[in-house]
Coordinates of N, CA and C in Angstrom, one line a residue:
M20 N 0.8 -1.2 0.0 CA 0.0 0.0 0.0 C 0.9 1.2 0.0
N21 N 0.6 2.2 -0.9 CA 1.3 3.4 -0.9 C 1.0 4.2 0.4
T22 N 2.0 4.9 0.9 CA 1.8 5.8 2.1 C 2.2 7.2 1.8
N23 N 1.7 8.1 2.7 CA 2.1 9.5 2.7 C 2.2 9.9 4.1
N24 N 2.5 11.1 4.4 CA 2.7 11.5 5.8 C 1.5 11.3 6.7
E25 N 0.3 11.5 6.1 CA -0.9 11.3 6.9 C -1.1 9.8 7.2
L26 N -0.8 8.9 6.3 CA -0.9 7.5 6.5 C 0.1 7.0 7.5
I27 N 1.3 7.5 7.4 CA 2.4 7.2 8.4 C 1.9 7.6 9.8
S28 N 1.3 8.8 9.9 CA 0.8 9.2 11.2 C -0.2 8.3 11.7
L29 N -1.1 7.8 10.8 CA -2.2 6.9 11.2 C -1.6 5.6 11.7
K30 N -0.6 5.1 11.0 CA 0.0 3.8 11.4 C 0.7 3.9 12.7
E31 N 1.3 5.0 13.0 CA 2.1 5.2 14.3 C 1.1 5.4 15.4
N32 N -0.1 5.6 15.2 CA -1.1 5.8 16.3 C -1.4 4.4 16.8
A33 N -1.0 4.1 18.0 CA -1.1 2.7 18.6 C -2.5 2.4 18.9
S34 N -3.4 3.3 19.1 CA -4.8 3.0 19.5 C -5.6 2.4 18.4
K35 N -6.6 1.6 18.8 CA -7.5 1.0 17.9 C -8.9 1.6 18.1
P36 N -9.2 2.7 17.4 CA -10.4 3.4 17.8 C -11.7 2.7 17.3
I37 N -11.7 1.8 16.4 CA -12.9 1.2 15.8 C -13.3 -0.1 16.5
Y38 N -14.5 -0.1 17.0 CA -15.0 -1.2 17.8 C -15.3 -2.4 16.9
S39 N -15.9 -2.2 15.8 CA -16.2 -3.2 14.8 C -16.5 -2.7 13.5
L40 N -16.7 -3.6 12.5 CA -16.9 -3.2 11.1 C -18.1 -4.1 10.6
T41 N -19.0 -3.4 10.0 CA -20.1 -4.1 9.2 C -19.7 -4.0 7.8
P42 N -19.3 -5.1 7.2 CA -18.7 -5.1 5.8 C -19.6 -4.7 4.7
F43 N -21.0 -4.9 4.9 CA -21.9 -4.6 3.8 C -23.3 -4.3 4.4
T44 N -23.8 -3.2 3.8 CA -25.2 -2.8 4.1 C -25.8 -2.1 3.0
L45 N -27.1 -2.3 2.8 CA -27.9 -1.5 1.8 C -28.9 -0.5 2.5
L46 N -28.8 -0.4 3.9 CA -29.8 0.3 4.6 C -29.2 1.6 5.2
D47 N -27.9 1.8 5.3 CA -27.4 2.9 6.1 C -27.0 4.1 5.3
Y48 N -26.9 4.0 4.0 CA -26.6 5.1 3.1 C -27.7 5.1 2.0
P49 N -28.5 6.2 1.9 CA -29.6 6.1 1.0 C -29.2 5.7 -0.5
H50 N -29.8 4.6 -0.9 CA -29.6 4.1 -2.3 C -28.2 3.7 -2.7
K51 N -27.4 3.4 -1.7 CA -26.0 3.1 -1.9 C -25.6 1.8 -1.1
S52 N -24.6 1.1 -1.7 CA -24.0 0.0 -0.9 C -22.9 0.6 -0.1
A53 N -22.8 0.1 1.1 CA -21.8 0.7 2.0 C -21.3 -0.3 3.1
C54 N -20.2 0.0 3.7 CA -19.8 -0.6 5.0 C -19.9 0.4 6.1
I55 N -19.9 -0.1 7.3 CA -20.1 0.8 8.5 C -18.9 0.6 9.4
L56 N -18.3 1.7 9.8 CA -17.2 1.7 10.8 C -17.8 2.2 12.1
W57 N -17.8 1.3 13.1 CA -18.4 1.6 14.4 C -17.3 2.0 15.4
F58 N -17.2 3.3 15.6 CA -16.1 3.9 16.5 C -16.5 3.7 18.0
A59 N -15.5 3.3 18.8 CA -15.8 3.1 20.2 C -15.8 4.5 20.9
G60 N -16.6 4.6 21.9 CA -16.6 5.8 22.7 C -17.6 6.8 22.3
C61 N -18.1 7.5 23.3 CA -19.1 8.6 23.0 C -19.1 9.6 24.2
N62 N -19.4 10.8 23.9 CA -19.4 11.8 24.9 C -20.8 12.1 25.4
M63 N -21.8 11.2 25.0 CA -23.1 11.3 25.6 C -23.4 9.9 26.2
R64 N -24.4 9.8 27.1 CA -24.8 8.6 27.7 C -26.4 8.5 27.6
C65 N -26.9 8.5 26.3 CA -28.3 8.5 26.1 C -29.0 7.3 26.8
L66 N -30.0 7.6 27.5 CA -30.7 6.5 28.3 C -31.1 5.4 27.5
Y67 N -31.5 5.6 26.2 CA -32.1 4.6 25.4 C -31.0 3.9 24.5
C68 N -29.8 4.3 24.6 CA -28.7 3.8 23.7 C -28.7 2.3 23.8
Y69 N -28.8 1.6 22.6 CA -28.8 0.2 22.5 C -27.4 -0.3 21.9
N70 N -26.4 0.6 22.0 CA -25.0 0.1 21.7 C -24.1 0.4 22.9
P71 N -24.5 0.0 24.1 CA -23.7 0.3 25.3 C -22.3 -0.3 25.2
E72 N -22.2 -1.5 24.6 CA -20.9 -2.1 24.4 C -19.9 -1.3 23.6
I73 N -20.5 -0.5 22.7 CA -19.6 0.3 21.8 C -19.2 1.6 22.5
I74 N -20.1 2.2 23.2 CA -19.8 3.5 23.8 C -18.9 3.3 25.0
R75 N -19.0 2.2 25.7 CA -18.2 1.9 26.9 C -17.0 1.1 26.6
G76 N -17.0 0.5 25.4 CA -16.0 -0.5 25.1 C -14.7 0.1 24.5
K77 N -13.8 -0.7 24.2 CA -12.6 -0.3 23.5 C -12.5 -0.8 22.1
G78 N -11.8 -0.1 21.3 CA -11.7 -0.5 19.9 C -10.9 -1.7 19.7
T79 N -11.1 -2.4 18.6 CA -10.4 -3.6 18.2 C -9.7 -3.5 16.9
L80 N -10.0 -2.5 16.1 CA -9.5 -2.4 14.8 C -8.7 -1.0 14.6
S81 N -7.6 -1.1 14.0 CA -6.8 0.1 13.8 C -7.2 0.7 12.5
F82 N -6.8 2.0 12.3 CA -7.0 2.7 11.0 C -6.4 1.9 9.9
E83 N -5.1 1.4 10.1 CA -4.4 0.7 9.1 C -5.2 -0.5 8.6
K84 N -5.7 -1.3 9.5 CA -6.5 -2.5 9.1 C -7.7 -2.1 8.3
I85 N -8.4 -1.0 8.7 CA -9.6 -0.5 8.0 C -9.2 -0.1 6.6
L86 N -8.1 0.6 6.5 CA -7.7 1.1 5.1 C -7.4 -0.1 4.2
T87 N -6.7 -1.2 4.8 CA -6.5 -2.4 4.0 C -7.8 -3.0 3.5
F88 N -8.8 -3.1 4.4 CA -10.1 -3.6 4.1 C -10.7 -2.8 2.9
L89 N -10.6 -1.5 3.1 CA -11.3 -0.6 2.1 C -10.6 -0.7 0.7
H90 N -9.3 -0.9 0.7 CA -8.6 -1.1 -0.6 C -9.1 -2.3 -1.3
S91 N -9.5 -3.4 -0.5 CA -10.0 -4.6 -1.1 C -11.4 -4.5 -1.6
R92 N -12.1 -3.4 -1.2 CA -13.5 -3.2 -1.6 C -13.7 -2.1 -2.6
K93 N -12.6 -1.5 -3.1 CA -12.7 -0.5 -4.1 C -13.5 -1.1 -5.4
N94 N -14.4 -0.3 -5.9 CA -15.3 -0.7 -7.0 C -16.3 -1.7 -6.7
L95 N -16.4 -2.1 -5.4 CA -17.4 -3.1 -4.9 C -18.4 -2.4 -4.0
L96 N -18.0 -1.4 -3.3 CA -18.8 -0.7 -2.4 C -18.9 0.8 -2.9
D97 N -20.0 1.4 -2.7 CA -20.2 2.8 -3.0 C -19.7 3.8 -1.9
A98 N -19.9 3.4 -0.7 CA -19.7 4.4 0.4 C -19.2 3.7 1.7
V99 N -18.7 4.6 2.6 CA -18.3 4.2 3.9 C -19.1 5.1 4.9
V100 N -19.7 4.4 5.9 CA -20.5 5.1 6.9 C -19.6 5.2 8.2
F101 N -19.4 6.3 8.7 CA -18.6 6.5 9.9 C -19.7 6.7 11.0
S102 N -19.7 5.7 11.9 CA -20.8 5.7 13.0 C -20.1 5.4 14.3
G103 N -21.0 5.1 15.3 CA -20.4 4.8 16.6 C -21.5 4.4 17.6
G104 N -21.3 4.8 18.9 CA -20.4 5.8 19.4 C -20.5 7.1 18.7
E105 N -19.4 7.9 18.8 CA -19.3 9.2 18.2 C -18.0 9.3 17.4
C106 N -18.1 9.1 16.1 CA -16.9 9.0 15.3 C -16.0 10.2 15.3
V107 N -16.6 11.4 15.3 CA -15.8 12.6 15.1 C -15.0 13.0 16.4
L108 N -15.1 12.2 17.4 CA -14.3 12.5 18.6 C -12.8 12.1 18.4
H109 N -12.6 11.2 17.4 CA -11.2 10.7 17.3 C -10.3 11.6 16.6
K110 N -9.1 11.8 17.1 CA -8.2 12.8 16.6 C -7.8 12.7 15.2
N111 N -7.7 11.5 14.7 CA -7.3 11.3 13.3 C -8.5 11.1 12.3
I112 N -9.6 11.5 12.7 CA -10.8 11.3 11.9 C -10.7 12.1 10.5
I113 N -10.2 13.3 10.6 CA -10.1 14.1 9.3 C -9.2 13.5 8.3
P114 N -7.9 13.1 8.7 CA -7.1 12.5 7.7 C -7.6 11.1 7.2
L115 N -8.3 10.4 8.1 CA -8.8 9.1 7.7 C -9.9 9.3 6.7
I116 N -10.8 10.2 6.9 CA -11.9 10.5 5.9 C -11.3 11.0 4.6
A117 N -10.2 11.8 4.7 CA -9.6 12.3 3.5 C -9.0 11.1 2.7
E118 N -8.4 10.1 3.4 CA -7.9 8.9 2.7 C -9.0 8.1 2.1
V119 N -10.1 7.9 2.8 CA -11.2 7.2 2.2 C -11.8 7.9 1.0
K120 N -11.9 9.2 1.0 CA -12.3 9.9 -0.1 C -11.4 9.7 -1.3
K121 N -10.1 9.7 -1.1 CA -9.1 9.5 -2.2 C -9.3 8.2 -2.9
M122 N -9.9 7.2 -2.2 CA -10.1 5.9 -2.8 C -11.3 5.9 -3.6
G123 N -12.1 7.0 -3.6 CA -13.3 7.1 -4.4 C -14.6 6.7 -3.8
F124 N -14.6 6.5 -2.4 CA -15.8 6.2 -1.7 C -16.6 7.5 -1.4
L125 N -17.9 7.4 -1.4 CA -18.7 8.4 -0.7 C -18.6 8.2 0.8
V126 N -18.7 9.3 1.5 CA -18.6 9.3 3.0 C -19.9 9.8 3.7
K127 N -20.4 9.0 4.6 CA -21.5 9.4 5.4 C -21.1 9.5 6.8
I128 N -21.5 10.5 7.5 CA -21.2 10.7 9.0 C -22.5 10.5 9.8
D129 N -22.5 9.7 10.8 CA -23.6 9.6 11.8 C -23.0 10.3 13.0
T130 N -23.7 11.4 13.4 CA -23.1 12.2 14.5 C -24.2 12.7 15.4
N131 N -23.8 12.9 16.7 CA -24.7 13.6 17.7 C -24.5 15.1 17.6
G132 N -23.7 15.6 16.8 CA -23.5 17.1 16.6 C -22.8 17.7 17.7
S133 N -22.0 17.0 18.5 CA -21.3 17.6 19.6 C -20.0 18.2 19.3
S134 N -19.5 18.1 18.1 CA -18.2 18.6 17.7 C -18.3 19.5 16.5
P135 N -18.9 20.7 16.7 CA -19.1 21.6 15.5 C -17.8 22.1 14.8
D136 N -16.7 22.2 15.6 CA -15.4 22.6 15.0 C -14.9 21.5 14.0
V137 N -15.0 20.3 14.3 CA -14.6 19.2 13.4 C -15.6 19.2 12.2
M138 N -16.9 19.4 12.5 CA -17.8 19.4 11.4 C -17.5 20.5 10.4
Q139 N -17.2 21.7 10.9 CA -16.8 22.8 10.1 C -15.6 22.5 9.2
Q140 N -14.6 21.9 9.8 CA -13.4 21.5 9.0 C -13.8 20.6 7.8
L141 N -14.6 19.6 8.2 CA -15.0 18.6 7.1 C -15.9 19.2 6.0
L142 N -16.7 20.1 6.4 CA -17.6 20.8 5.4 C -16.7 21.7 4.6
N143 N -15.8 22.4 5.2 CA -14.9 23.3 4.4 C -14.1 22.6 3.4
K144 N -13.7 21.3 3.8 CA -12.8 20.5 2.9 C -13.6 19.7 1.9
N145 N -15.0 19.8 2.0 CA -15.8 19.0 1.1 C -15.6 17.5 1.2
K146 N -15.4 17.1 2.5 CA -15.1 15.7 2.7 C -16.3 14.8 3.1
I147 N -17.5 15.4 3.2 CA -18.7 14.6 3.6 C -19.7 14.7 2.5
D148 N -20.3 13.5 2.1 CA -21.3 13.5 1.1 C -22.7 13.4 1.7
Y149 N -22.8 12.9 2.9 CA -24.1 12.8 3.5 C -23.9 12.8 5.0
I150 N -24.9 13.5 5.7 CA -24.8 13.6 7.2 C -26.1 13.1 7.8
A151 N -26.0 12.3 8.8 CA -27.2 12.0 9.6 C -27.0 12.6 11.0
L152 N -27.8 13.6 11.3 CA -27.6 14.3 12.6 C -28.7 13.9 13.6
D153 N -28.2 13.4 14.7 CA -29.2 13.0 15.8 C -29.6 14.2 16.6
Y154 N -31.0 14.3 16.6 CA -31.6 15.4 17.4 C -32.2 14.6 18.6
K155 N -31.5 14.7 19.7 CA -31.8 13.8 20.9 C -33.1 14.2 21.6
A156 N -33.2 15.5 21.8 CA -34.3 16.0 22.6 C -34.4 17.5 22.6
P157 N -35.6 18.1 23.0 CA -35.6 19.5 23.1 C -34.7 20.0 24.2
K158 N -34.3 21.3 24.2 CA -33.4 21.8 25.1 C -33.7 21.5 26.6
S159 N -35.0 21.5 26.9 CA -35.5 21.3 28.3 C -35.2 19.9 28.8
K160 N -35.1 18.9 27.8 CA -34.9 17.5 28.2 C -33.5 17.0 27.8
F161 N -32.8 17.8 27.1 CA -31.5 17.3 26.5 C -30.6 16.7 27.5
Q162 N -30.3 17.4 28.6 CA -29.4 17.0 29.6 C -29.8 15.7 30.3
S163 N -31.1 15.6 30.6 CA -31.6 14.4 31.3 C -31.5 13.2 30.5
I164 N -31.8 13.3 29.2 CA -31.8 12.2 28.3 C -30.4 11.8 27.8
T165 N -29.5 12.7 27.6 CA -28.2 12.4 27.0 C -27.1 12.4 28.1
Q166 N -27.5 12.8 29.3 CA -26.5 12.9 30.4 C -25.3 13.8 30.0
S167 N -25.6 14.8 29.3 CA -24.5 15.7 28.8 C -25.0 17.1 28.8
D168 N -24.1 18.1 28.7 CA -24.5 19.5 28.6 C -24.1 20.0 27.2
L169 N -24.3 19.2 26.1 CA -23.8 19.5 24.8 C -24.9 20.0 23.8
Y170 N -26.0 20.5 24.4 CA -27.1 21.0 23.5 C -26.6 22.2 22.6
D171 N -25.8 23.1 23.2 CA -25.4 24.3 22.4 C -24.5 23.8 21.3
S172 N -23.7 22.8 21.5 CA -22.8 22.3 20.4 C -23.7 21.6 19.3
F173 N -24.7 20.9 19.7 CA -25.6 20.3 18.7 C -26.2 21.4 17.9
E174 N -26.7 22.5 18.6 CA -27.4 23.5 17.8 C -26.5 24.2 16.8
K175 N -25.2 24.4 17.3 CA -24.2 25.0 16.4 C -24.0 24.1 15.2
T176 N -23.9 22.8 15.4 CA -23.7 21.9 14.3 C -24.9 21.9 13.3
L177 N -26.1 21.9 13.9 CA -27.3 22.0 13.0 C -27.2 23.3 12.1
D178 N -26.8 24.4 12.7 CA -26.7 25.6 12.0 C -25.7 25.5 10.8
L179 N -24.6 24.9 11.1 CA -23.5 24.7 10.1 C -24.0 23.8 9.0
V180 N -24.7 22.8 9.3 CA -25.1 21.8 8.3 C -26.2 22.4 7.4
V181 N -27.1 23.1 8.0 CA -28.2 23.8 7.2 C -27.6 24.8 6.3
E182 N -26.7 25.6 6.8 CA -26.1 26.7 6.0 C -25.2 26.1 4.9
S183 N -24.6 25.0 5.1 CA -23.7 24.4 4.1 C -24.5 23.8 2.9
R184 N -25.8 23.5 3.1 CA -26.6 22.9 2.0 C -26.0 21.5 1.6
A185 N -25.2 20.9 2.5 CA -24.8 19.5 2.2 C -26.0 18.6 2.4
P186 N -26.1 17.5 1.7 CA -27.2 16.5 1.9 C -27.1 16.0 3.3
F187 N -28.2 16.0 4.0 CA -28.3 15.5 5.4 C -29.7 15.2 5.8
E188 N -29.8 14.5 6.9 CA -31.1 14.2 7.5 C -31.0 14.4 9.0
V189 N -32.1 14.7 9.6 CA -32.3 14.8 11.0 C -33.1 13.6 11.5
R190 N -32.7 13.0 12.6 CA -33.4 11.9 13.1 C -33.4 11.9 14.6
T191 N -34.5 11.3 15.2 CA -34.7 11.2 16.6 C -35.2 9.8 17.0
T192 N -34.6 9.3 18.1 CA -35.1 8.1 18.7 C -36.2 8.4 19.7
Y193 N -37.3 7.7 19.5 CA -38.5 8.1 20.3 C -38.8 6.9 21.3
H194 N -38.8 7.3 22.6 CA -39.3 6.4 23.7 C -40.4 7.2 24.4
S195 N -41.5 6.5 24.6 CA -42.7 7.2 25.1 C -42.5 7.7 26.5
D196 N -41.6 7.1 27.3 CA -41.4 7.6 28.7 C -40.4 8.8 28.7
L197 N -39.7 9.0 27.6 CA -38.7 10.1 27.6 C -39.2 11.3 26.8
L198 N -39.9 11.1 25.7 CA -40.4 12.2 24.9 C -41.9 12.1 24.7
S199 N -42.5 13.2 24.8 CA -44.0 13.2 24.6 C -44.2 13.8 23.1
E200 N -45.5 13.7 22.7 CA -45.9 14.2 21.4 C -45.7 15.7 21.4
K201 N -45.9 16.4 22.6 CA -45.7 17.8 22.7 C -44.2 18.1 22.5
D202 N -43.3 17.3 23.1 CA -41.9 17.5 22.9 C -41.5 17.4 21.4
L203 N -42.1 16.4 20.7 CA -41.8 16.3 19.3 C -42.3 17.5 18.5
Q204 N -43.5 18.0 18.8 CA -44.0 19.2 18.2 C -43.0 20.4 18.4
E205 N -42.5 20.5 19.6 CA -41.5 21.6 19.9 C -40.3 21.4 19.1
M206 N -39.8 20.2 19.0 CA -38.6 20.0 18.2 C -38.8 20.3 16.7
I207 N -40.0 20.0 16.2 CA -40.3 20.3 14.8 C -40.4 21.8 14.6
I208 N -41.0 22.5 15.5 CA -41.0 23.9 15.4 C -39.6 24.5 15.4
F209 N -38.8 24.0 16.3 CA -37.4 24.4 16.3 C -36.6 24.2 15.0
L210 N -36.8 23.0 14.4 CA -36.2 22.8 13.1 C -36.7 23.7 12.0
G211 N -38.0 24.0 12.0 CA -38.5 25.0 11.1 C -38.0 26.3 11.3
N212 N -37.8 26.8 12.5 CA -37.2 28.1 12.8 C -35.7 28.1 12.3
K213 N -35.1 27.0 12.2 CA -33.7 26.9 11.8 C -33.6 26.7 10.3
K214 N -34.8 26.9 9.6 CA -34.8 26.8 8.1 C -34.6 25.4 7.6
Y215 N -34.8 24.4 8.4 CA -34.7 23.0 8.0 C -36.0 22.6 7.3
S216 N -35.9 21.9 6.1 CA -37.0 21.4 5.5 C -36.7 20.1 4.9
G217 N -37.7 19.3 4.7 CA -37.5 17.9 4.2 C -38.0 16.9 5.1
N218 N -37.5 15.7 5.1 CA -37.9 14.6 5.9 C -37.2 14.7 7.3
Y219 N -38.0 14.4 8.3 CA -37.5 14.3 9.7 C -37.8 12.8 10.1
Y220 N -36.8 12.1 10.4 CA -37.0 10.6 10.6 C -37.1 10.4 12.1
I221 N -38.2 9.7 12.5 CA -38.4 9.2 13.9 C -38.1 7.7 13.9
Q222 N -37.2 7.3 14.8 CA -36.9 5.9 15.0 C -37.5 5.5 16.3
Y223 N -38.4 4.5 16.2 CA -38.9 3.9 17.5 C -37.9 3.2 18.3
F224 N -37.9 3.4 19.6 CA -37.1 2.7 20.5 C -37.3 1.2 20.3
K225 N -36.2 0.5 20.4 CA -36.2 -1.0 20.2 C -36.5 -1.6 21.6
N226 N -37.7 -2.1 21.8 CA -38.0 -2.8 23.0 C -37.3 -4.2 23.0
D227 N -37.1 -4.7 24.2 CA -36.5 -6.0 24.4 C -35.1 -6.1 23.9
V228 N -34.3 -5.0 24.0 CA -32.9 -5.1 23.7 C -32.1 -4.5 24.9
E229 N -30.9 -4.8 25.1 CA -30.1 -4.2 26.1 C -29.8 -2.7 25.8
T230 N -30.0 -1.9 26.8 CA -29.8 -0.5 26.7 C -28.9 0.0 27.8
L231 N -28.5 1.3 27.6 CA -27.6 1.8 28.6 C -28.2 2.0 30.0
S232 N -29.5 2.4 29.9 CA -30.3 2.6 31.2 C -31.5 1.6 31.1
K233 N -31.9 1.1 32.2 CA -33.0 0.2 32.2 C -34.3 1.0 32.0
L234 N -35.0 0.8 30.9 CA -36.2 1.5 30.6 C -37.4 0.6 30.5
E235 N -38.6 1.1 30.8 CA -39.8 0.3 30.6 C -40.1 0.3 29.1
R236 N -41.0 -0.6 28.7 CA -41.3 -0.7 27.3 C -41.9 0.6 26.8
S237 N -41.5 0.9 25.6 CA -42.0 2.1 24.9 C -43.3 1.8 24.2
I238 N -44.3 2.7 24.3 CA -45.5 2.6 23.6 C -45.3 3.4 22.3
N239 N -45.0 2.6 21.2 CA -44.5 3.3 20.0 C -45.7 3.6 19.1
R240 N -46.3 4.7 19.3 CA -47.4 5.2 18.5 C -47.2 6.7 18.2
I241 N -47.0 7.1 17.0 CA -46.9 8.5 16.6 C -47.8 8.8 15.4
D242 N -48.5 9.9 15.4 CA -49.3 10.3 14.3 C -48.5 11.2 13.4
C243 N -47.9 10.6 12.4 CA -47.0 11.3 11.5 C -47.7 12.4 10.8
E244 N -49.0 12.2 10.3 CA -49.7 13.3 9.6 C -50.0 14.5 10.5
K245 N -50.3 14.2 11.7 CA -50.6 15.3 12.7 C -49.3 16.1 13.0
L246 N -48.2 15.4 13.1 CA -47.0 16.1 13.4 C -46.3 16.8 12.2
S247 N -46.5 16.3 11.0 CA -45.9 16.9 9.8 C -46.4 18.3 9.6
T248 N -45.5 19.1 9.0 CA -45.9 20.5 8.6 C -45.7 20.7 7.1
P249 N -46.1 21.8 6.6 CA -45.9 22.0 5.1 C -44.5 21.9 4.6
T250 N -43.5 22.0 5.5 CA -42.1 22.0 5.1 C -41.3 20.8 5.7
I251 N -41.9 20.2 6.7 CA -41.2 19.1 7.4 C -42.1 17.9 7.4
K252 N -41.7 16.8 6.8 CA -42.5 15.6 6.8 C -41.9 14.5 7.7
I253 N -42.7 14.0 8.6 CA -42.3 13.0 9.6 C -42.4 11.6 8.9
I254 N -41.2 11.0 9.0 CA -41.1 9.6 8.4 C -40.7 8.7 9.5
L255 N -41.5 7.6 9.7 CA -41.1 6.6 10.7 C -40.1 5.6 10.1
R256 N -39.1 5.4 10.8 CA -38.0 4.5 10.4 C -37.9 3.3 11.4
E257 N -38.3 2.2 10.9 CA -38.2 1.0 11.8 C -36.8 0.6 12.2

């Protein structure tokens, strides 16, 4: 494999930031075949998180191993999804994404929006082809649900993405004990005020799976037509 200074730096990084790899999916990048890189660690502790082993665990795969895998998938996959955990927390994420783009892959970022400075750099460098931004909760409930004080960072990231006009989606995980229909209405109004338009994806909480916090079963019923507005359409994503 050819190397440059960025790749040498990646190889010398002894850490293994990636928890696991999903080698193939048709579900995680709209209309594209992709693989998913699951980065270990997160700066939020969302009560409904069903990847506790990823956010609390340690990585098992190095950047070098991932790059080797991706070289073997050139012309076979369309895209690489950077997910987690929270992928943009890792210090070498920008050169890694740059290397993936050099291979000709599309890049999608799944993010909680907590690192607007990194997002700004990636947008400035035109290194992202699609963004999935998690909207955890309205400001009044954000800290209790995420166990973090990162709402202002999320809002700044939302502003950056809307202004950039990069392809992106906003999505929320819904648990009936954590968010009410009134909360969702407040969140939709907030998005409208931020000039967001298009689809807003609601993901029902997965009952009967291990989560970060022990939660009662969610009553998964949302009236999409009632919540949708002329500019924002609510889409349920199973």
